[in-house]
């Protein structure tokens, strides 16, 4: 009788999981379609789209990857990883939407792995399912996983690796080893520095567990399928160009780079009106293309050629950060019939954007150096100082900023920083949930468990590494989404650990 009740309960939860996954896919798909060819919220998506369009063309060249974050990935990996999106283009789906659909699909796979793990624990109830999936709707996570960029791949690869780790130590060797290999090779191909952090965490965890005298029968399999085979597969499939790019990378140079994001454009200033709201209407299309393609160049030739010959005065202004403001303003002007433009008009947000733009232009005209945005008014313009290896206090400060910033309503914040800060409490809630869980189950020797040990050390390593390399609030804000997987797997694995120990006693 009890078994029958348990079976029915599991069936109900499985059905609820399906409903949640349908909701998950539907909402992500809606955003992906609604945005259309609107790349302002994530300009890097254009680079990934270009790679996708060029990677299958003959002759095959690594230059197709140079304009995006896929620069260090083996071409054969991209052929396989992006193939589902390519197939969608063959049946008429637009290229940008095909990439977004692929991102949504693999993000959904990571959610499935979490739900599958959750159903095996005593925390197996509908409320815990909601707890898992609600954090996928943290605004930045929801956005990045709905677009055609690397974040969805990183999240899925970490989920696959952590699931394989857990499955291996539950005695399911073949499936566990396959997941470990796929997750590790995929992560190495997608974001190699994150793979290094994961492998260092793995080695430290093995040494720690050996010191505790934990059963070491699976450790050799773990090293072979997590480290050796993925590294061999990567070395034999990557190009010399990509390999040289990875080898020449330096942690010190990365942390020392400027966090400033610079855009230089030509704007038109009507006479006797300062930065009138009608400024640079003649430079509209040219400045738009210049803002999109010349973020770090001098005055863009596209802006010059697009400027109206009848303009009274033009001036070159340099924006520090504020790329989103620039791209959004010109998008609204160039695409008045787009759904986003209509929403902005109905809500009068277009006037808000125009007002901010005009204030920026006025400031730039007044300043002798024509420099704008050095007041940290945008996310990418908000420079943060990374930690230094020789100074633990600076690492702690930078780590706290990575985890908790931006803080809502703290000081005088710009519109961009204020909007970004609104999601911070959701991250704080996730941290608090995990800490409470670890404290609640502290008597179950949680850190004697191999999965918990590896994921915990990786989480610490990722936070410290980010503290050493993040140089502006924009990139720090975006990279924080990667923490979702280790946090959620730790939360679920503690439930499983408790259940396993309770069953062993009974």
XYZ file of N, CA, C and O in Angstrom, residues 19 28 39 47 89 98 105 120 123 137 144 156 193 208 233 263 323 327 334 343 359 362 373 379 412 419 427 433-434:
116
model
N 4.617 20.078 -16.553
C 3.930 21.364 -16.651
C 4.911 22.516 -16.472
O 4.852 23.519 -17.195
N 10.464 31.376 -22.193
C 11.733 31.673 -22.858
C 11.523 31.873 -24.358
O 12.120 32.779 -24.956
N 19.323 43.461 -30.458
C 20.518 42.954 -29.781
C 21.057 43.928 -28.740
O 22.145 43.727 -28.199
N 28.072 38.887 -32.419
C 29.296 38.150 -32.715
C 29.041 36.660 -32.793
O 29.559 35.964 -33.692
N 17.462 26.316 -39.401
C 17.537 27.291 -40.505
C 17.157 26.652 -41.828
O 16.652 27.332 -42.728
N 17.028 30.583 -34.430
C 17.535 29.212 -34.340
C 18.543 29.081 -33.204
O 18.507 28.122 -32.430
N 16.755 25.199 -25.469
C 16.704 23.735 -25.392
C 17.737 23.190 -24.407
O 17.420 22.360 -23.543
N 14.454 12.246 -6.719
C 15.027 11.099 -6.002
C 15.269 11.396 -4.521
O 15.743 10.533 -3.791
N 13.072 15.708 -0.530
C 12.578 17.040 -0.812
C 11.731 17.020 -2.068
O 11.540 18.034 -2.728
N 14.357 32.101 -13.379
C 13.686 33.323 -13.810
C 14.278 34.566 -13.158
O 13.662 35.637 -13.204
N 19.933 35.816 -20.475
C 21.090 35.196 -21.123
C 20.748 33.834 -21.714
O 21.288 33.453 -22.757
N 24.510 24.452 -19.106
C 24.194 23.059 -19.447
C 25.399 22.147 -19.239
O 25.257 21.002 -18.775
N 38.970 28.800 -19.066
C 39.436 29.153 -17.723
C 38.514 28.576 -16.657
O 38.945 28.207 -15.565
N 41.625 15.831 -0.699
C 40.895 16.013 0.563
C 40.177 14.728 0.961
O 40.226 14.300 2.130
N 40.947 14.906 -26.132
C 40.007 15.176 -27.222
C 40.103 16.630 -27.668
O 40.066 16.932 -28.872
N 32.764 53.969 -26.646
C 32.112 54.124 -27.940
C 32.275 55.569 -28.386
O 31.926 56.485 -27.643
N 26.781 51.959 -23.868
C 26.534 51.380 -25.194
C 25.064 51.012 -25.359
O 24.471 51.207 -26.422
N 22.751 52.254 -28.428
C 22.134 51.292 -29.356
C 20.617 51.310 -29.238
O 19.906 51.207 -30.249
N 15.307 53.931 -35.667
C 15.394 53.232 -36.950
C 14.297 52.191 -37.146
O 14.027 51.779 -38.276
N 6.060 49.443 -27.635
C 5.910 49.389 -26.177
C 6.560 50.604 -25.531
O 5.999 51.207 -24.605
N 20.600 64.780 -22.082
C 21.436 65.207 -20.956
C 22.887 64.807 -21.184
O 23.818 65.554 -20.868
N 24.365 67.171 -23.838
C 24.640 68.484 -23.250
C 25.933 68.462 -22.444
O 26.755 69.361 -22.532
N 29.996 59.628 -19.549
C 29.821 58.353 -18.864
C 30.883 58.029 -17.853
O 30.876 56.950 -17.275
N 26.259 50.213 -16.514
C 26.869 49.026 -15.918
C 28.305 48.850 -16.386
O 29.216 48.640 -15.588
N 23.434 57.201 -4.959
C 22.787 57.743 -6.153
C 23.139 56.861 -7.347
O 24.247 56.896 -7.857
N 18.099 49.334 -12.182
C 17.358 48.191 -12.712
C 18.090 46.883 -12.436
O 17.477 45.881 -12.057
N 19.359 36.658 -5.707
C 20.605 35.933 -5.471
C 20.859 35.772 -3.977
O 21.266 34.704 -3.515
N 19.218 30.330 1.201
C 18.574 29.018 1.138
C 19.609 27.905 1.246
O 19.418 26.922 1.987
N 20.714 28.053 0.526
C 21.761 27.036 0.560
C 22.456 27.000 1.924
O 22.696 25.921 2.477
